[in-house]
Short mmCIF file of C-alpha atoms in Angstrom, two decimals:
data_model
loop_
_atom_site.label_atom_id
_atom_site.label_comp_id
_atom_site.label_asym_id
_atom_site.label_seq_id
_atom_site.Cartn_x
_atom_site.Cartn_y
_atom_site.Cartn_z
CA UNK A 28 -128.53 108.58 62.31
CA UNK A 29 -129.28 112.62 62.84
CA UNK A 30 -126.40 112.19 65.07
CA UNK A 31 -123.75 111.24 62.34
CA UNK A 32 -125.33 113.69 58.81
CA UNK A 33 -125.13 116.58 61.76
CA UNK A 34 -121.24 115.38 62.56
CA UNK A 35 -120.15 116.06 59.74
CA UNK A 36 -121.89 118.68 58.20
CA UNK A 37 -120.64 120.53 61.47
CA UNK A 38 -117.34 119.19 61.48
CA UNK A 39 -115.69 121.27 59.44
CA UNK A 40 -116.35 124.05 62.39
CA UNK A 41 -115.09 122.52 65.35
CA UNK A 42 -112.64 122.03 66.26
CA UNK A 43 -110.38 118.63 66.99
CA UNK A 44 -109.80 118.27 70.54
CA UNK A 45 -113.32 118.40 70.77
CA UNK A 46 -113.32 114.66 69.64
CA UNK A 47 -113.25 112.98 72.43
CA UNK A 48 -116.98 114.50 73.03
CA UNK A 49 -118.42 112.75 71.06
CA UNK A 50 -119.33 108.49 71.62
CA UNK A 51 -116.73 106.14 70.30
CA UNK A 52 -119.00 104.95 67.20
CA UNK A 53 -118.69 108.72 66.38
CA UNK A 54 -115.38 109.22 66.92
CA UNK A 55 -113.52 107.88 63.15
CA UNK A 56 -116.12 109.76 61.06
CA UNK A 57 -115.22 113.54 62.99
CA UNK A 58 -111.10 112.68 62.32
CA UNK A 59 -112.07 112.00 58.57
CA UNK A 60 -114.45 114.85 57.85
CA UNK A 61 -112.59 117.29 60.36
CA UNK A 62 -110.02 119.35 58.63
CA UNK A 63 -109.00 120.59 62.30
CA UNK A 64 -107.85 116.82 62.12
CA UNK A 65 -106.02 116.48 59.31
CA UNK A 66 -102.65 115.78 59.43
CA UNK A 67 -100.71 117.53 56.93
CA UNK A 68 -97.59 117.46 58.46
CA UNK A 69 -96.33 113.78 59.19
CA UNK A 70 -95.66 110.05 58.11
CA UNK A 71 -98.37 109.40 60.10
CA UNK A 72 -100.91 110.45 60.94
CA UNK A 73 -102.24 109.55 64.52
CA UNK A 74 -105.56 110.62 64.25
CA UNK A 75 -106.59 107.96 62.43
CA UNK A 76 -104.00 105.01 63.87
CA UNK A 77 -105.50 105.70 67.35
CA UNK A 78 -109.65 106.44 66.65
CA UNK A 79 -110.56 104.13 62.84
CA UNK A 80 -107.65 101.35 62.66
CA UNK A 81 -107.37 100.67 66.21
CA UNK A 82 -109.81 99.87 68.89
CA UNK A 83 -111.09 102.06 71.80
CA UNK A 84 -110.77 98.99 74.37
CA UNK A 85 -106.48 99.42 73.07
CA UNK A 86 -106.51 102.17 73.55
CA UNK A 87 -103.84 102.82 76.97
CA UNK A 88 -101.88 99.92 75.26
CA UNK A 89 -102.22 102.37 71.76
CA UNK A 90 -100.76 104.87 73.79
CA UNK A 91 -98.67 103.48 75.69
CA UNK A 92 -97.15 102.65 71.70
CA UNK A 93 -97.04 106.13 71.64
CA UNK A 94 -94.66 107.14 74.22
CA UNK A 95 -91.55 104.39 72.93
CA UNK A 96 -91.90 105.66 69.21
CA UNK A 97 -92.07 109.44 70.72
CA UNK A 98 -88.59 108.39 73.08
CA UNK A 99 -87.34 106.00 69.71
CA UNK A 100 -87.82 109.76 68.26
CA UNK A 101 -86.07 112.12 70.80
CA UNK A 102 -82.97 110.06 70.19
CA UNK A 103 -83.28 110.01 65.82
CA UNK A 104 -82.82 113.91 66.93
CA UNK A 105 -80.74 113.13 69.39
CA UNK A 106 -78.08 110.71 67.90
CA UNK A 107 -78.71 112.38 64.25
CA UNK A 108 -77.94 115.87 65.54
CA UNK A 109 -74.66 114.64 67.68
CA UNK A 110 -72.88 112.36 65.72
CA UNK A 111 -73.66 114.11 62.02
CA UNK A 112 -75.24 117.56 62.40
CA UNK A 113 -73.03 118.92 64.94
CA UNK A 114 -70.07 118.02 63.59
CA UNK A 115 -70.72 118.35 60.24
CA UNK A 116 -71.21 122.59 61.38
CA UNK A 117 -67.66 122.50 63.21
CA UNK A 118 -66.10 120.72 59.78
CA UNK A 119 -68.16 123.34 58.03
CA UNK A 120 -66.59 126.13 60.58
CA UNK A 121 -63.23 125.04 60.09
CA UNK A 122 -63.33 125.49 57.00
CA UNK A 123 -64.46 128.75 56.89
CA UNK A 124 -61.89 128.80 59.08
CA UNK A 125 -64.31 131.65 61.66
CA UNK A 126 -62.86 132.16 65.23
CA UNK A 127 -63.99 130.46 68.04
CA UNK A 128 -66.88 133.15 69.57
CA UNK A 129 -67.72 133.13 66.19
CA UNK A 130 -68.56 129.46 65.47
CA UNK A 131 -69.80 128.79 68.91
CA UNK A 132 -72.66 131.86 68.82
CA UNK A 133 -73.55 130.70 65.39
CA UNK A 134 -73.01 127.17 63.72
CA UNK A 135 -72.63 125.76 66.91
CA UNK A 136 -75.53 127.07 68.72
CA UNK A 137 -77.17 126.15 65.09
CA UNK A 138 -76.15 121.92 65.80
CA UNK A 139 -76.84 122.28 70.24
CA UNK A 140 -80.38 123.49 69.24
CA UNK A 141 -81.17 121.80 66.16
CA UNK A 142 -84.06 118.93 67.42
CA UNK A 143 -86.14 122.07 70.09
CA UNK A 144 -85.66 124.58 66.02
CA UNK A 145 -87.37 122.29 63.60
CA UNK A 146 -89.74 121.60 66.93
CA UNK A 147 -90.45 124.77 66.48
CA UNK A 148 -91.19 125.41 62.69
CA UNK A 149 -93.49 122.33 61.84
CA UNK A 150 -95.20 123.73 65.36
CA UNK A 151 -95.29 127.31 63.96
CA UNK A 152 -97.27 125.27 60.93
CA UNK A 153 -101.08 125.45 61.93
CA UNK A 154 -102.20 128.28 65.19
CA UNK A 155 -103.25 125.35 67.24
CA UNK A 156 -99.78 124.14 66.85
CA UNK A 157 -98.74 126.75 68.48
CA UNK A 158 -98.92 126.93 71.98
CA UNK A 159 -97.21 123.49 71.64
CA UNK A 160 -93.58 125.23 70.17
CA UNK A 161 -94.45 128.42 73.00
CA UNK A 162 -94.60 125.62 75.79
CA UNK A 163 -91.68 123.64 74.44
CA UNK A 164 -88.87 126.25 73.90
CA UNK A 165 -91.06 128.45 77.09
CA UNK A 166 -90.32 124.87 78.98
CA UNK A 167 -86.28 124.26 77.60
CA UNK A 168 -86.33 127.89 79.04
CA UNK A 169 -87.08 126.95 82.47
CA UNK A 170 -85.45 124.21 83.07
CA UNK A 171 -82.46 124.60 81.46
CA UNK A 172 -82.06 128.14 83.47
CA UNK A 173 -83.77 126.20 87.22
CA UNK A 174 -83.04 122.60 86.93
CA UNK A 175 -79.50 123.16 84.85
CA UNK A 176 -78.67 125.82 86.61
CA UNK A 177 -78.88 124.43 89.17
CA UNK A 178 -77.42 121.28 89.01
CA UNK A 179 -74.58 123.34 87.81
CA UNK A 180 -74.12 124.84 91.14
CA UNK A 181 -75.12 122.47 92.70
CA UNK A 182 -72.38 119.47 91.56
CA UNK A 183 -69.64 122.60 91.18
CA UNK A 184 -70.06 125.92 93.50
CA UNK A 185 -68.32 128.68 91.50
CA UNK A 186 -68.13 132.68 91.28
CA UNK A 187 -69.94 133.16 87.40
CA UNK A 188 -67.94 135.66 84.80
CA UNK A 189 -69.81 138.88 85.48
CA UNK A 190 -70.69 140.97 82.23
CA UNK A 191 -71.28 137.92 79.28
CA UNK A 192 -73.31 136.32 82.61
CA UNK A 193 -75.13 140.54 82.86
CA UNK A 194 -75.52 140.70 78.81
CA UNK A 195 -76.25 136.63 78.34
CA UNK A 196 -79.64 137.16 81.10
CA UNK A 197 -81.03 140.62 79.41
CA UNK A 198 -80.36 139.31 76.55
CA UNK A 199 -83.06 136.10 77.44
CA UNK A 200 -85.74 138.59 79.43
CA UNK A 201 -85.87 140.65 76.44
CA UNK A 202 -86.56 138.18 74.20
CA UNK A 203 -89.33 136.02 76.52
CA UNK A 204 -90.81 140.13 76.28
CA UNK A 205 -90.62 140.55 73.14
CA UNK A 206 -92.26 136.35 72.66
CA UNK A 207 -94.86 137.72 75.33
CA UNK A 208 -96.19 140.82 73.52
CA UNK A 209 -96.77 138.01 71.23
CA UNK A 210 -98.41 136.01 72.87
CA UNK A 211 -101.29 138.45 74.13
CA UNK A 212 -100.96 140.60 71.05
CA UNK A 213 -101.97 136.86 69.18
CA UNK A 214 -100.63 137.39 65.42
CA UNK A 215 -96.92 138.93 64.53
CA UNK A 216 -96.35 140.97 61.28
CA UNK A 217 -93.37 140.58 58.84
CA UNK A 218 -91.83 143.70 60.27
CA UNK A 219 -91.40 141.98 63.66
CA UNK A 220 -90.31 138.64 62.28
CA UNK A 221 -86.77 139.97 61.47
CA UNK A 222 -86.34 142.48 63.88
CA UNK A 223 -86.84 139.19 65.90
CA UNK A 224 -84.31 137.60 64.46
CA UNK A 225 -82.28 140.30 64.17
CA UNK A 226 -81.37 140.49 68.09
CA UNK A 227 -80.17 137.12 67.63
CA UNK A 228 -77.88 138.87 64.77
CA UNK A 229 -77.62 142.11 67.58
CA UNK A 230 -77.06 139.40 70.28
CA UNK A 231 -73.94 138.05 67.87
CA UNK A 232 -72.01 141.13 66.48
CA UNK A 233 -71.98 142.15 70.92
CA UNK A 234 -70.52 138.79 71.75
CA UNK A 235 -68.19 139.46 69.25
CA UNK A 236 -66.57 142.19 69.96
CA UNK A 237 -66.90 141.75 73.86
CA UNK A 238 -64.42 139.09 73.07
CA UNK A 239 -61.76 141.27 70.60
CA UNK A 240 -62.26 144.04 73.09
CA UNK A 241 -61.53 140.82 75.78
CA UNK A 242 -58.96 139.79 74.50
CA UNK A 243 -57.16 142.07 72.93
CA UNK A 244 -57.33 143.34 76.64
CA UNK A 245 -55.37 139.99 77.78
CA UNK A 246 -52.51 140.69 75.16
CA UNK A 247 -51.32 142.99 76.47
CA UNK A 248 -51.45 142.54 79.50
CA UNK A 249 -49.46 140.21 78.98
CA UNK A 250 -46.61 142.07 77.57
CA UNK A 251 -46.43 144.68 79.84
CA UNK A 252 -45.25 141.68 82.03
CA UNK A 253 -41.68 140.37 80.40
CA UNK A 254 -40.15 137.09 80.57
CA UNK A 255 -43.73 135.80 83.07
CA UNK A 256 -44.94 132.44 81.28
CA UNK A 257 -48.80 132.52 79.49
CA UNK A 258 -51.22 131.35 82.08
CA UNK A 259 -55.03 131.79 80.54
CA UNK A 260 -57.20 133.55 83.13
CA UNK A 261 -59.94 131.38 83.73
CA UNK A 262 -61.02 133.63 86.94
CA UNK A 263 -61.14 136.97 84.63
CA UNK A 264 -64.85 138.46 84.15
CA UNK A 265 -65.25 137.82 80.52
CA UNK A 266 -63.33 134.57 80.10
CA UNK A 267 -66.23 132.04 80.16
CA UNK A 268 -66.60 134.29 76.20
CA UNK A 269 -63.36 131.81 74.98
CA UNK A 270 -63.09 128.81 77.34
CA UNK A 271 -61.03 127.55 74.75
CA UNK A 272 -57.72 125.81 76.71
CA UNK A 273 -60.65 123.10 77.40
CA UNK A 274 -61.28 123.08 74.36
CA UNK A 275 -58.25 122.34 73.02
CA UNK A 276 -57.32 120.73 75.82
CA UNK A 277 -59.64 118.14 74.59
CA UNK A 278 -59.04 117.44 70.75
CA UNK A 279 -55.27 117.01 72.22
CA UNK A 280 -56.85 114.17 74.14
CA UNK A 281 -58.14 112.55 71.86
CA UNK A 282 -55.55 113.11 69.41
CA UNK A 283 -53.07 110.70 71.55
CA UNK A 284 -55.45 108.71 72.06
CA UNK A 285 -55.68 107.22 69.03
CA UNK A 286 -52.17 107.52 67.87
CA UNK A 287 -50.87 105.33 71.18
CA UNK A 288 -53.78 102.76 69.58
CA UNK A 289 -51.54 102.93 65.86
CA UNK A 290 -50.30 100.06 64.16
CA UNK A 291 -46.82 100.67 64.57
CA UNK A 292 -45.81 99.33 60.61
CA UNK A 293 -47.97 100.35 58.14
CA UNK A 294 -50.87 98.71 57.30
CA UNK A 295 -52.87 100.21 53.67
CA UNK A 296 -57.06 97.36 54.77
CA UNK A 297 -59.00 96.60 52.02
CA UNK A 298 -62.47 98.28 50.22
CA UNK A 299 -63.91 96.67 51.94
CA UNK A 300 -61.98 96.41 55.53
CA UNK A 301 -63.15 100.06 54.63
CA UNK A 302 -66.91 100.25 54.57
CA UNK A 303 -67.42 97.62 57.25
CA UNK A 304 -65.08 99.50 60.09
CA UNK A 305 -66.81 102.21 58.86
CA UNK A 306 -70.02 100.91 59.24
CA UNK A 307 -69.02 99.80 62.60
CA UNK A 308 -70.32 102.42 65.02
CA UNK A 309 -68.73 100.65 68.28
CA UNK A 310 -65.35 101.14 69.68
CA UNK A 311 -63.73 98.40 71.03
CA UNK A 312 -60.94 99.62 73.56
CA UNK A 313 -64.94 102.03 74.59
CA UNK A 314 -66.78 98.90 74.91
CA UNK A 315 -64.54 97.83 77.73
CA UNK A 316 -64.03 100.54 80.41
CA UNK A 317 -68.01 101.60 79.76
CA UNK A 318 -70.94 99.69 82.37
CA UNK A 319 -73.57 97.90 81.37
CA UNK A 320 -76.22 100.48 81.05
CA UNK A 321 -74.32 102.28 78.70
CA UNK A 322 -73.39 98.15 76.85
CA UNK A 323 -77.36 98.27 76.97
CA UNK A 324 -78.66 101.59 75.73
CA UNK A 325 -75.45 101.35 72.62
CA UNK A 326 -77.12 98.01 72.12
CA UNK A 327 -79.88 98.97 71.16
CA UNK A 328 -78.98 102.55 69.48
CA UNK A 329 -76.25 100.29 67.82
CA UNK A 330 -79.28 99.58 64.46
CA UNK A 331 -80.17 103.32 64.79
CA UNK A 332 -75.83 104.25 63.93
CA UNK A 333 -75.06 101.59 61.17
CA UNK A 334 -78.31 103.20 59.48
CA UNK A 335 -77.55 107.13 59.37
CA UNK A 336 -73.96 105.85 58.79
CA UNK A 337 -74.96 104.88 55.42
CA UNK A 338 -77.13 108.28 54.84
CA UNK A 339 -74.99 111.24 56.27
CA UNK A 340 -71.24 111.41 56.01
CA UNK A 341 -69.07 113.44 58.29
CA UNK A 342 -66.04 115.52 58.22
CA UNK A 343 -63.92 115.25 61.15
CA UNK A 344 -61.24 118.08 61.04
CA UNK A 345 -59.34 116.46 63.82
CA UNK A 346 -58.25 113.21 62.44
CA UNK A 347 -55.51 113.24 59.79
CA UNK A 348 -57.77 111.97 56.97
CA UNK A 349 -60.23 114.23 58.20
CA UNK A 350 -62.64 110.83 58.79
CA UNK A 351 -61.76 110.17 54.87
CA UNK A 352 -64.33 106.51 54.06
CA UNK A 353 -63.45 106.77 50.20
CA UNK A 354 -66.35 103.37 49.48
CA UNK A 355 -68.36 104.85 52.12
CA UNK A 356 -68.31 108.36 50.99
CA UNK A 357 -69.08 107.47 47.65
CA UNK A 358 -71.91 105.18 49.11
CA UNK A 359 -73.20 108.48 50.46
CA UNK A 360 -73.23 110.09 47.08
CA UNK A 361 -76.17 107.60 46.66
CA UNK A 362 -77.75 107.08 49.14
CA UNK A 363 -77.82 110.59 50.49
CA UNK A 364 -79.19 112.79 48.00
CA UNK A 365 -82.39 109.55 48.28
CA UNK A 366 -82.76 110.38 51.93
CA UNK A 367 -83.71 113.74 50.93
CA UNK A 368 -86.11 113.36 48.44
CA UNK A 369 -87.95 110.35 50.30
CA UNK A 370 -87.94 112.41 53.62
CA UNK A 371 -87.96 116.04 52.86
CA UNK A 372 -91.66 117.35 53.92
CA UNK A 373 -92.57 114.24 54.91
CA UNK A 374 -92.71 112.95 51.78
CA UNK A 375 -93.79 115.13 49.69
CA UNK A 376 -91.66 114.07 46.76
CA UNK A 377 -91.51 110.60 46.56
CA UNK A 378 -94.15 110.17 44.52
CA UNK A 379 -93.93 113.37 42.58
CA UNK A 380 -93.58 112.62 38.36
CA UNK A 381 -91.28 114.64 36.18
CA UNK A 382 -93.35 115.22 33.43
CA UNK A 383 -96.49 112.81 34.82
CA UNK A 384 -94.32 110.23 33.40
CA UNK A 385 -89.90 109.73 35.02
CA UNK A 386 -89.49 109.38 39.17
CA UNK A 387 -87.95 112.01 40.64
CA UNK A 388 -86.54 109.76 43.31
CA UNK A 389 -84.86 107.99 40.44
CA UNK A 390 -83.34 110.99 38.79
CA UNK A 391 -82.13 111.82 41.84
CA UNK A 392 -80.43 107.96 42.09
CA UNK A 393 -79.22 108.27 38.75
CA UNK A 394 -77.26 111.17 39.11
CA UNK A 395 -75.41 109.64 42.26
CA UNK A 396 -74.36 106.32 40.15
CA UNK A 397 -72.58 109.10 37.98
CA UNK A 398 -71.26 110.90 40.63
CA UNK A 399 -70.27 108.07 43.10
CA UNK A 400 -68.59 106.50 40.21
CA UNK A 401 -66.29 109.13 38.66
CA UNK A 402 -65.24 109.74 42.86
CA UNK A 403 -64.31 106.16 42.80
CA UNK A 404 -63.27 105.62 39.95
CA UNK A 405 -60.69 108.74 40.54
CA UNK A 406 -60.33 109.21 44.45
CA UNK A 407 -58.04 106.46 45.90
CA UNK A 408 -58.58 105.16 50.02
CA UNK A 409 -55.30 106.67 51.91
CA UNK A 410 -55.83 110.36 50.62
CA UNK A 411 -59.01 112.58 50.76
CA UNK A 412 -60.14 114.79 48.01
CA UNK A 413 -59.50 118.63 47.91
CA UNK A 414 -63.53 118.25 47.66
CA UNK A 415 -63.97 116.27 50.68
CA UNK A 416 -65.10 119.64 52.63
CA UNK A 417 -68.18 118.86 50.16
CA UNK A 418 -68.95 116.44 52.27
CA UNK A 419 -69.46 118.50 54.90
CA UNK A 420 -72.18 120.27 52.96
CA UNK A 421 -73.73 116.81 52.40
CA UNK A 422 -73.56 115.26 55.19
CA UNK A 423 -74.73 119.09 57.31
CA UNK A 424 -78.72 119.46 54.94
CA UNK A 425 -79.04 115.47 55.47
CA UNK A 426 -79.34 115.52 58.59
CA UNK A 427 -81.02 118.91 58.75
CA UNK A 428 -83.23 117.26 56.38
CA UNK A 429 -83.86 114.41 58.93
CA UNK A 430 -84.05 116.58 62.20
CA UNK A 431 -86.43 118.40 60.58
CA UNK A 432 -88.91 115.20 59.75
CA UNK A 433 -88.70 114.17 63.56
CA UNK A 434 -88.90 116.81 64.41
CA UNK A 435 -92.48 116.53 62.75
CA UNK A 436 -93.03 113.38 63.78
CA UNK A 437 -92.72 114.80 67.23
CA UNK A 438 -94.80 117.57 67.48
CA UNK A 439 -98.21 115.11 65.23
CA UNK A 440 -97.25 112.76 67.60
CA UNK A 441 -97.38 114.56 71.15
CA UNK A 442 -101.11 116.20 69.86
CA UNK A 443 -102.53 113.30 68.97
CA UNK A 444 -101.25 112.48 72.67
CA UNK A 445 -102.57 116.00 73.71
CA UNK A 446 -105.63 114.61 72.40
CA UNK A 447 -106.66 111.09 73.69
CA UNK A 448 -105.31 112.84 76.69
CA UNK A 449 -107.76 115.98 76.92
CA UNK A 450 -103.71 117.77 77.72
CA UNK A 451 -103.41 121.03 76.45
CA UNK A 452 -100.05 121.75 73.74
CA UNK A 453 -98.88 123.85 75.56
CA UNK A 454 -97.88 120.91 79.01
CA UNK A 455 -97.29 119.23 76.96
CA UNK A 456 -94.60 121.69 74.94
CA UNK A 457 -93.04 122.29 79.07
CA UNK A 458 -93.06 118.64 80.30
CA UNK A 459 -92.96 115.62 77.09
CA UNK A 460 -91.02 118.19 73.77
CA UNK A 461 -88.75 120.28 76.53
CA UNK A 462 -87.80 117.90 78.16
CA UNK A 463 -87.19 115.39 76.03
CA UNK A 464 -85.30 118.13 74.04
CA UNK A 465 -82.20 119.46 76.88
CA UNK A 466 -82.19 115.92 79.01
CA UNK A 467 -78.99 116.06 76.48
CA UNK A 468 -78.25 119.53 77.72
CA UNK A 469 -78.15 118.67 80.75
CA UNK A 470 -76.25 115.67 81.06
CA UNK A 471 -73.05 117.64 78.76
CA UNK A 472 -73.34 120.60 81.07
CA UNK A 473 -73.55 118.61 85.08
CA UNK A 474 -70.37 116.27 82.71
CA UNK A 475 -68.27 119.27 82.29
CA UNK A 476 -69.18 120.83 85.07
CA UNK A 477 -67.35 118.20 87.04
CA UNK A 478 -64.39 117.92 85.79
CA UNK A 479 -63.48 120.87 86.21
CA UNK A 480 -65.42 123.99 83.44
CA UNK A 481 -69.01 124.99 85.76
CA UNK A 482 -68.42 128.37 83.74
CA UNK A 483 -68.51 126.76 80.08
CA UNK A 484 -71.88 124.90 81.52
CA UNK A 485 -73.12 128.19 82.56
CA UNK A 486 -72.51 130.09 79.96
CA UNK A 487 -73.31 127.18 77.70
CA UNK A 488 -77.22 127.12 79.11
CA UNK A 489 -78.20 131.38 78.89
CA UNK A 490 -76.74 131.04 75.19
CA UNK A 491 -77.90 127.78 73.41
CA UNK A 492 -81.14 129.26 75.12
CA UNK A 493 -81.18 132.55 74.26
CA UNK A 494 -81.29 130.42 70.43
CA UNK A 495 -83.72 128.66 70.27
CA UNK A 496 -85.62 131.20 71.68
CA UNK A 497 -85.34 133.61 68.64
CA UNK A 498 -84.47 131.72 65.44
CA UNK A 499 -87.17 129.32 66.91
CA UNK A 500 -90.20 131.67 67.16
CA UNK A 501 -88.24 134.09 64.24
CA UNK A 502 -87.84 131.16 61.62
CA UNK A 503 -91.23 129.45 63.05
CA UNK A 504 -92.64 131.99 62.37
CA UNK A 505 -91.05 133.29 59.02
CA UNK A 506 -91.61 129.65 56.99
CA UNK A 507 -95.11 129.80 57.69
CA UNK A 508 -95.05 133.11 56.73
CA UNK A 509 -93.55 132.49 53.12
CA UNK A 510 -95.87 129.11 52.73
CA UNK A 511 -99.53 131.34 54.01
CA UNK A 512 -98.22 135.23 52.28
CA UNK A 513 -99.77 136.06 55.54
CA UNK A 514 -99.41 137.76 58.55
CA UNK A 515 -99.11 134.23 61.54
CA UNK A 516 -102.00 133.96 64.08
CA UNK A 517 -100.94 132.71 67.62
CA UNK A 518 -103.78 130.75 69.77
CA UNK A 519 -102.11 130.84 73.68
CA UNK A 520 -103.74 128.75 75.72
CA UNK A 521 -105.22 130.52 78.28
CA UNK A 522 -103.79 131.21 81.47
CA UNK A 523 -101.56 128.06 81.90
CA UNK A 524 -99.89 130.20 78.52
CA UNK A 525 -99.35 133.10 81.29
CA UNK A 526 -98.46 131.09 84.00
CA UNK A 527 -95.32 130.36 81.49
CA UNK A 528 -94.06 133.42 80.11
CA UNK A 529 -95.22 134.74 83.64
CA UNK A 530 -92.80 132.15 85.24
CA UNK A 531 -89.93 131.91 83.17
CA UNK A 532 -88.78 135.83 83.32
CA UNK A 533 -89.33 136.20 86.68
CA UNK A 534 -86.56 132.99 87.05
CA UNK A 535 -84.11 135.60 85.34
CA UNK A 536 -85.49 138.46 86.63
CA UNK A 537 -84.41 136.46 90.10
CA UNK A 538 -81.02 135.54 89.18
CA UNK A 539 -80.05 138.92 87.47
CA UNK A 540 -80.84 140.31 91.40
CA UNK A 541 -79.46 137.52 92.90
CA UNK A 542 -75.89 136.49 91.24
CA UNK A 543 -74.96 140.22 91.69
CA UNK A 544 -75.96 140.45 94.93
CA UNK A 545 -74.53 136.94 95.78
CA UNK A 546 -70.77 138.93 94.24
CA UNK A 547 -71.95 136.27 91.03
CA UNK A 548 -70.24 133.43 92.85
CA UNK A 549 -73.21 130.49 91.88
CA UNK A 550 -73.08 127.95 95.62
CA UNK A 551 -75.23 125.09 96.39
CA UNK A 552 -77.57 127.20 98.15
CA UNK A 553 -78.14 129.17 95.18
CA UNK A 554 -79.04 125.53 92.91
CA UNK A 555 -81.00 124.16 96.33
CA UNK A 556 -83.70 127.04 94.83
CA UNK A 557 -82.68 127.59 91.47
CA UNK A 558 -84.53 123.39 91.78
CA UNK A 559 -87.54 124.19 93.93
CA UNK A 560 -88.07 127.19 92.14
CA UNK A 561 -89.08 124.51 89.29
CA UNK A 562 -90.94 122.23 91.28
CA UNK A 563 -93.45 125.24 92.28
CA UNK A 564 -93.45 125.85 89.30
CA UNK A 565 -95.15 122.52 87.72
CA UNK A 566 -96.07 122.18 90.77
CA UNK A 567 -98.44 125.56 90.04
CA UNK A 568 -99.02 124.52 86.29
CA UNK A 569 -100.30 121.66 86.57
CA UNK A 570 -102.84 122.15 88.63
CA UNK A 571 -103.67 125.16 86.23
CA UNK A 572 -104.52 122.24 83.86
CA UNK A 573 -106.26 120.11 85.92
CA UNK A 574 -109.13 122.63 86.14
CA UNK A 575 -107.79 123.23 89.60
CA UNK A 576 -106.60 127.03 89.38
CA UNK A 577 -108.75 129.28 87.30
CA UNK A 578 -109.30 133.19 87.32
CA UNK A 579 -112.96 133.91 88.02
#
């Protein structure tokens, strides 16, 4: 009895990681009474689930089910980002008539790095989970710059564009060093955070200026030669800033593919047929060509895709009708605001009552029904309205809210796994969270390299992680400052954090030295070197985590 009393009275000064030091009978009381164990972000309190709701003898089953749920959350992040968030960002950039360079380093970078950014913002919401964000951003940086870049060099040896490569490596080294200083001091101020975000603005400006200078030089060179057919120069020093012919070629192939299956005679679908076909995420033509593994994964993802299709509108500028689906888009005017209210900030506003009497979600439901009825009656199935671009903005907001909610669940779940398995947040960030957020980039970059565009793949490796690092840490700290009105405190988790930062910095310095010495040719030997570097880093990190390597 005295142990239980002392547990309750002293738990307010203790960290949640100490729960495993108590007996099985006292762990539930510790979790409930310790403020550090309160899971404010997320719909599920995973610590209470593990220590209070489920019996202790089922802990291995709990861990197994949590890992399956973690994989499902990663699928939600990937699907929402690739199928809804990125296309709507592309539509917004097209509506604003941004150039490919500006869109690539702003909207498209945000789309590709959305899971990392929102995971970092969720992790920075508390000092003891900030290590999870640092581990994920640094771990993803090492993974992308070694495993992904090394795989690209193995698949397709090539000569990298010199100036863009050096520019990206230098900016990334500056970002890593700045983050290292924040970790070393354990705190960051508002001015430093704004300067951190300003560094990315400077990077965007330099990318735009260099692309403008390169295009102007290429134009002057082409106009000086008469009666010569223009051929895009993919071997010039700055050509990786554009690589637009690949993207344009893909759009043309997509349009030709669609026109091949277009019916010869005019055919008008009914409203119900349009709704049903819009909710079908399976392309019958693609289904016949794919392997059985792809088909199994598609069957597993189909229910989730249908739910997302019901909630998130998608505008596609490459299609003639811009993906206008009148019945489904009118339904989106009802479901999208409801999802935002019920999911935003882990459902805080789901039970909110206006003046204590009228539910907020009911107000949004009635407004959605009213606007949806007006749009349905004033539009047709065949022609999108002038304000169709508004649906891209709506889809962007809803997908961002869903990605943020899923990222909060991932952070809370990883924190619980770290407590149960006695693993630090940093090692969970550099392994599970980094791998989960980067595996999609790995496969896509390798596929791009196999298709003959290794420069685009290597440019994506560095350009994306610069955005993730600067905006992940910068926005995470800024959001926390706005909520607490105080400087952000970051708690580095011992030697492992410094090994992580040092390994990332060393890999960048080696690339900065070795690649120019190889005359900017990335061959298979360099790819093997990067893969070996990552294996050595991972072994050292895990040995440090389990106490085999320590500072005396």
